[in-house]
Structures are given as C-alpha cells and as structure tokens.
XYZ file of C-alpha atoms in Angstrom:
307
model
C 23.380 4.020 -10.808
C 24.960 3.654 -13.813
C 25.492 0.497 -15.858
C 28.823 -0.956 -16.754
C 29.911 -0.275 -20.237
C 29.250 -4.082 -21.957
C 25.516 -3.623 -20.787
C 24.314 -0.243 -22.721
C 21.573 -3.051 -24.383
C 19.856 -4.317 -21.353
C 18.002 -2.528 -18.711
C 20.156 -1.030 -15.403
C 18.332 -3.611 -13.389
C 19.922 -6.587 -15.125
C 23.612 -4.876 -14.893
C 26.052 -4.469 -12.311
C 26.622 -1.144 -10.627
C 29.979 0.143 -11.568
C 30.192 2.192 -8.362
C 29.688 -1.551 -6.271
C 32.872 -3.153 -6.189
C 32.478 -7.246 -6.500
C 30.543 -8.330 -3.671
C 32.807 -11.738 -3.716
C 35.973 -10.024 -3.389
C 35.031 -8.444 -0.088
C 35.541 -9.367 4.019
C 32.406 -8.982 5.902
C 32.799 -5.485 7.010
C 33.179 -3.824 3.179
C 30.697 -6.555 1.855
C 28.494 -5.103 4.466
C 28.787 -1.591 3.731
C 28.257 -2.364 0.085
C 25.124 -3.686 0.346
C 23.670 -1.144 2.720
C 24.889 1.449 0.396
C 22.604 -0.283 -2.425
C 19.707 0.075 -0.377
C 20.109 3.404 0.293
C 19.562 4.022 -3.749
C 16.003 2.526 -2.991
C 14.955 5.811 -0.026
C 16.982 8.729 -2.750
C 14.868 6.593 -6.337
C 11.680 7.179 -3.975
C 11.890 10.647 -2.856
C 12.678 11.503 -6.403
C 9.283 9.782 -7.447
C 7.664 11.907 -4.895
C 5.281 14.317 -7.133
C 4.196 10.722 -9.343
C 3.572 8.666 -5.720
C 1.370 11.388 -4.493
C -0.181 11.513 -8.043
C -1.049 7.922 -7.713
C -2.384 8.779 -4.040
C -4.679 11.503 -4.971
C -6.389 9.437 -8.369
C -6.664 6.509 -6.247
C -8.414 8.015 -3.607
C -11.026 9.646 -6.034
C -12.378 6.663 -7.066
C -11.691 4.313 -3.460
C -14.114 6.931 -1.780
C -16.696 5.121 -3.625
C -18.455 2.404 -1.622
C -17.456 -0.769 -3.374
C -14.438 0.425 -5.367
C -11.752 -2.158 -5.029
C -7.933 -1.796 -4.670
C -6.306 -4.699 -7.108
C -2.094 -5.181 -6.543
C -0.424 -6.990 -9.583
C 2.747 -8.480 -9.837
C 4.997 -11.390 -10.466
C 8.216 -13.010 -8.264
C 9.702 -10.232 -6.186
C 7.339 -7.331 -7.103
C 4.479 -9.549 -6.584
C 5.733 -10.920 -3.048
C 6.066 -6.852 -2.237
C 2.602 -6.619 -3.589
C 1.053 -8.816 -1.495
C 3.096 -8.045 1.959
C 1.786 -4.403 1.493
C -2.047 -5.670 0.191
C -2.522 -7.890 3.232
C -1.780 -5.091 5.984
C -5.084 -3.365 4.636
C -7.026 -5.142 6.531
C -5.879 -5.646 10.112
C -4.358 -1.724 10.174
C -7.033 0.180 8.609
C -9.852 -2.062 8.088
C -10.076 -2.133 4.401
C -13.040 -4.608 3.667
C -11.631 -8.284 2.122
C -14.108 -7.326 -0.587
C -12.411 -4.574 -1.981
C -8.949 -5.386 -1.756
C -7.460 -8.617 -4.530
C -4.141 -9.397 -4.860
C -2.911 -10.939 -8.498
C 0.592 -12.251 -8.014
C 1.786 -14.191 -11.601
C 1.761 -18.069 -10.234
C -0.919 -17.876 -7.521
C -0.329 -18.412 -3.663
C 2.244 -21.536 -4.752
C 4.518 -18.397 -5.823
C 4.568 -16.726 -2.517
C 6.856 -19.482 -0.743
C 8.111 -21.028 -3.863
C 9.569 -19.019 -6.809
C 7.347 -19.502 -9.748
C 9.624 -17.456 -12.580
C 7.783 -19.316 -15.961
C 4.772 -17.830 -14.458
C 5.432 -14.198 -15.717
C 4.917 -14.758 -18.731
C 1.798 -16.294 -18.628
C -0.331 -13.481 -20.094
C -3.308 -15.771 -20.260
C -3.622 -16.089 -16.660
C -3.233 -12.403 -16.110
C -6.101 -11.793 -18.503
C -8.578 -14.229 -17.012
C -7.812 -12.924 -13.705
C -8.659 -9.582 -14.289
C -11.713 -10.604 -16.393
C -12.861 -12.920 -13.545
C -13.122 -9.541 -11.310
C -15.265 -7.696 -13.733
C -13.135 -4.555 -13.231
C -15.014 -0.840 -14.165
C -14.346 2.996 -13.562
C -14.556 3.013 -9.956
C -11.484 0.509 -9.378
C -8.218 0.859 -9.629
C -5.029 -1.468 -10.195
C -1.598 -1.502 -9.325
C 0.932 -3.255 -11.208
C 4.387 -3.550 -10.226
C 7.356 -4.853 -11.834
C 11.031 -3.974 -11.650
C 12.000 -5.034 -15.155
C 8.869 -2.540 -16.524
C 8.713 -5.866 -19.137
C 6.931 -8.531 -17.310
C 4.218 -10.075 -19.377
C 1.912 -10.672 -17.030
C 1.399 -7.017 -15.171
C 1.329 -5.330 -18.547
C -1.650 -7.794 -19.905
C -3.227 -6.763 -16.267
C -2.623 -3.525 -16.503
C -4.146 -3.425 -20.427
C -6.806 -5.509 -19.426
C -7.498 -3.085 -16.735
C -7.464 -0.068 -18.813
C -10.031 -1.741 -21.012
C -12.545 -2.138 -18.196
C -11.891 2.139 -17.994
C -10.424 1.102 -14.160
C -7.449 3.349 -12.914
C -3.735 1.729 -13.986
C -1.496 2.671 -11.326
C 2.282 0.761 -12.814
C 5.638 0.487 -10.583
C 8.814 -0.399 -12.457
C 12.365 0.410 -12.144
C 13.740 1.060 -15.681
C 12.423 3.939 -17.766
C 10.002 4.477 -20.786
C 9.231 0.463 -20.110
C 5.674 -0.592 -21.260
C 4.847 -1.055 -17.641
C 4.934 2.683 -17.334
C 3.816 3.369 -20.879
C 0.097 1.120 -20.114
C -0.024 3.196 -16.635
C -2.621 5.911 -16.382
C -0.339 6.756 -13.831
C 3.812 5.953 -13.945
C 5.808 5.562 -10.756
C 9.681 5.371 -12.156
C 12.235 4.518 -9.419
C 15.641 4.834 -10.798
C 17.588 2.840 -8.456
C 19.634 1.804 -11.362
C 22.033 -0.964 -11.529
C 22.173 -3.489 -8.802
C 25.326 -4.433 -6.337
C 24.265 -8.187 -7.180
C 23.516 -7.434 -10.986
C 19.919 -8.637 -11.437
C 18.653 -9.486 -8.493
C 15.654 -6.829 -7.930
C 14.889 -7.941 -4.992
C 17.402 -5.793 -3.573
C 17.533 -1.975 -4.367
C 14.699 -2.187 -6.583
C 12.721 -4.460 -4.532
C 13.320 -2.587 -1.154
C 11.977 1.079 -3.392
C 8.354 -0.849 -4.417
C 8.344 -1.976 -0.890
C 9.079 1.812 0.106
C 7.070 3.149 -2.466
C 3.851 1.141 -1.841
C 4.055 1.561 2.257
C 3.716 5.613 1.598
C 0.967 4.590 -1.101
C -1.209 2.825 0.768
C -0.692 4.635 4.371
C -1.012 7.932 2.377
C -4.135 6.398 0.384
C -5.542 5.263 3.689
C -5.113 9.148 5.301
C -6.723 10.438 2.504
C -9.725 7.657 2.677
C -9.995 8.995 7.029
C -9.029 6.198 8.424
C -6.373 7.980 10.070
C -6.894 10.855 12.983
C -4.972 12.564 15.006
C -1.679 10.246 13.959
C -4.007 6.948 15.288
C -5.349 4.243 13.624
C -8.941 4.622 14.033
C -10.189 2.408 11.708
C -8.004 -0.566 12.722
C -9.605 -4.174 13.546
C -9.363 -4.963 17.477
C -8.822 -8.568 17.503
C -6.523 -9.350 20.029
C -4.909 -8.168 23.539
C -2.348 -5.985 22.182
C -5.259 -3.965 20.017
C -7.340 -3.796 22.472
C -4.610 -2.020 24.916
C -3.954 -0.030 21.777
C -7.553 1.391 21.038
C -7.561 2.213 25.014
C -5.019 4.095 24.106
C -6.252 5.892 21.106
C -9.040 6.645 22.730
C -7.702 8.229 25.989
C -5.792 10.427 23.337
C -7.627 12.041 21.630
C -10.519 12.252 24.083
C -8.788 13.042 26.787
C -10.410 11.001 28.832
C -9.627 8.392 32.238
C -9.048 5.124 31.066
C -11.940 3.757 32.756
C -14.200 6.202 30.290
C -12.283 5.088 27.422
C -12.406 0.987 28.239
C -16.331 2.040 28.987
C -16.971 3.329 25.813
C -15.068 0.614 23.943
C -17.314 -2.204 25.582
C -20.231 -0.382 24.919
C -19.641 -0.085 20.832
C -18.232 -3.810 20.549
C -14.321 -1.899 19.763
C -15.363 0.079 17.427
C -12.511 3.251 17.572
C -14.107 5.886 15.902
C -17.689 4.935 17.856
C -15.831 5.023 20.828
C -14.389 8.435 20.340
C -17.923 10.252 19.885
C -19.147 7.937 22.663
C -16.462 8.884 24.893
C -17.150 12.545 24.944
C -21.025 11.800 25.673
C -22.928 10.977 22.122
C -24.927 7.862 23.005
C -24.445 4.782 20.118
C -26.998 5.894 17.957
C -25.718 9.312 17.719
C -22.285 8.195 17.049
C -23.761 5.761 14.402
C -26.019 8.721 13.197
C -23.180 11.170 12.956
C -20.451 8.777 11.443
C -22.750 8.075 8.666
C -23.735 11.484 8.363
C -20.070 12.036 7.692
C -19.545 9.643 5.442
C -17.363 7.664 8.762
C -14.816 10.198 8.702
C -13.999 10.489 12.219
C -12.577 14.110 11.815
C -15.729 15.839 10.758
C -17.901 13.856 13.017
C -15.998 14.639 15.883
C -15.962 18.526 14.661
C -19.506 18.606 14.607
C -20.347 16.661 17.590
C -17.970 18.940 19.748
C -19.975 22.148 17.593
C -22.957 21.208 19.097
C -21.848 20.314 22.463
C-alpha cells in the first residue's frame, strides 16, 4: 500500500504500488496473481473500516425508519457506476420504494455506458440536483469517490449538509474533503494501485464491498430481513415465486401446499404469507404488520403469543 518514492505529492490512488511488480513485464500466470493480490487489499481496507461502516449503518437507519426518508447515492465515473449497481438492487431484493431511493451519478444515465470524466467537475449540476430533491433531516446521502477530491460529490455532499440531511462520504485517500464534508467518514486504505490510477480496481472493488454490507446491513436493521430470508423482496417472476415458497415453508414450517395457499391468498406478499400461513386470516396479518410497524419479527412473536 505504499506509494513509490517520486509520488509523496499525489494521493496513493494515483501511484503505483511498489509491492506490484509491472503488470507489462509479466506472463499470464504472475500477471494473474498480481492482480488478484490487488483485490485482496480491497476485503483487508474494508474490514479495517469496520467500526465507521457500521457507524454509517446505525445513523442511516435512524432516520430511514421514517416513512418517507429517502436513501440518495452520489458519485461520479467508477464510484458512481458502484453507486448505482448497489442503489438499483434496493428494489427488487428488499423492496425499497422507487420513491425513496435517487441515484446522482456526475454525467447522468449517458455516464453509466459511456465514460463521462469532464462531468466531475461539474459542481453546478451536483448542486441543482440535490436542490431539485428538496433534501431535509430525515434523508440521508451517500457520496462516494475514490480520489476523496471529486467536485461534484463534495458540492452534493455540502449541499446535503445544508438541507441538515445525513452525509454519509466513501473515498480512498485520507483527510480528503470527501471525508472532511461527511457527517460520517468511511476511509478505505487500499493504497496504491497495481495499474497506478485506475480506481476501478482495488479501490473500486472496496466501495463495491463496502456499500453491499451497507445496504444489506441497513436493510436488516430496517426488518426486511428474517430468519436469513428476504421477506420483503418483490415476487415478480418464476424464480421468486419458487423462492417465497420457499421462505415460507421455512420459517413456517409448513407443507408446500399451505405455503403456495397462503401466497395466492395475499397476492405474494412474504411477510403476509408468513402470519397467514400459521392461521391469522388477511386482515389480521394486515392488522398485526402495521401494528408492528411491518416488522415481520415482532409480528410473528406476537401472533405465535397469542396463539
């Protein structure tokens, strides 16, 4: 992780790692091994971030549990590719409304499947982007960038902070304004790169890391996970709908033909189905979801308390 001696001025990301040897100088099996060692850096930079992810996890989730709280990623080239793959998942796996969840990414959807690099700097467009969501306490925003210096995430992030949302800011070089305009830092010191500045290697592969145990973590926290399942996920397709069969044998217990039963009867709903399963009719599964706040866990509890 450290950076070779001409490049004490300019942040590990843009230097070459001095423990990578040349990537052109090697045959395909050392070349190989070099690069898979550089990813490695990415799994030891974010289980040394650890107590700051979980930070990030636990301030999110205290304002998300609020009913129209939104989740806004930020980011621009790599970081905001990462942003988005992790952002779009929401929905389809845990059923995160298409309401709450926006996704800034410097450049606009042109970037995603054409590089857009002049658009990081356009602090402008981060600016009226955030303005145009009318941003306030009960939202929060994560920026990422591996630089910790891209124009555009820091004017999100500070435009952020001035609506009083949550900053969340990802960045792979230290003490960078990225992590300076954060309400909460995430620093992944994956250092110097095996193909000097290209972050969408080590660094990239940590935010991608990093925001997978963010958001899974965020969405355990929000109950939209029980028992190891994904109760809260959308059924829209053959493969879900064998899956929530599934789910709902599990943790029920039940034949299949009581699970598949209770499925039809509460249009795929999961967590409906789980209540209905073990005997609460629609409207008490309705009845005690809300109750609960649709946390499956305590509904469940009290349903089998009284049963």
């Amino acid at each position: 992780m450290t950076p070779s001696p001409n490049s004490e001025h300019r942040p590990n990301t843009e230097a070459h790692d001095v423990d990578s040897p040349f990537l052109d100088s090697l045959g395909d099996g050392a070349l190989f091994d070099a690069l898979v060692g550089s990813q490695a850096k990415a799994v030891d930079a974010v289980k040394a971030a650890q107590t700051q992810i979980m930070d990030a996890v636990s301030s999110a989730a205290a304002r998300l549990e609020k009913p129209k709280a939104r989740l806004v990623y930020c980011g621009a080239g790599t970081s905001g590719r990462v942003a988005l793959l992790d952002g779009v998942e929401l929905n389809p796996t845990f059923n995160w409304p298409d309401g709450r969840l926006h996704i800034l990414v410097a450049g606009g959807s042109a970037s995603i499947v054409e590089a857009q690099e002049g658009a990081e700097d356009d602090e402008a467009a981060a600016a009226r982007a955030v303005d145009d969501l009318a941003l306030d306490e009960n939202d929060v925003v994560i920026g990422l960038a591996a630089s910790g210096t891209t124009p555009f995430v820091i004017t999100a992030l500070t435009a952020a902070n001035q609506s009083g949302a949550l900053t969340i800011g990802i960045a792979n070089n230290a003490r960078t304004p990225v992590l300076v305009e954060a309400d909460v830092p995430v620093f992944l010191d994956t250092g110097s790169e095996a193909l000097a500045g290209s972050t969408r290697l080590a660094a990239g592969t940590s935010q991608k890391i990093a925001l997978n145990i963010f958001s899974t973590a965020l969405m355990v926290r929000l109950g939209k996970v029980y028992r190891g399942r994904m109760i809260d996920m959308r059924v829209t397709n053959r493969k879900l709908r064998s899956r929530a069969l599934g789910i709902v044998r599990d943790i029920v217990g039940c034949s299949e033909q009581t699970a598949r039963d209770a499925l039809e009867a509460s249009d795929y709903d999961v967590k409906r189905s789980i209540l209905m399963a073990r005997g609460a009719g629609r409207d008490e599964a309705i009845a005690l979801l809300d109750k609960h706040g649709g946390r499956i866990r305590e509904a469940d509890r009290d349903w089998m308390s009284q049963s």
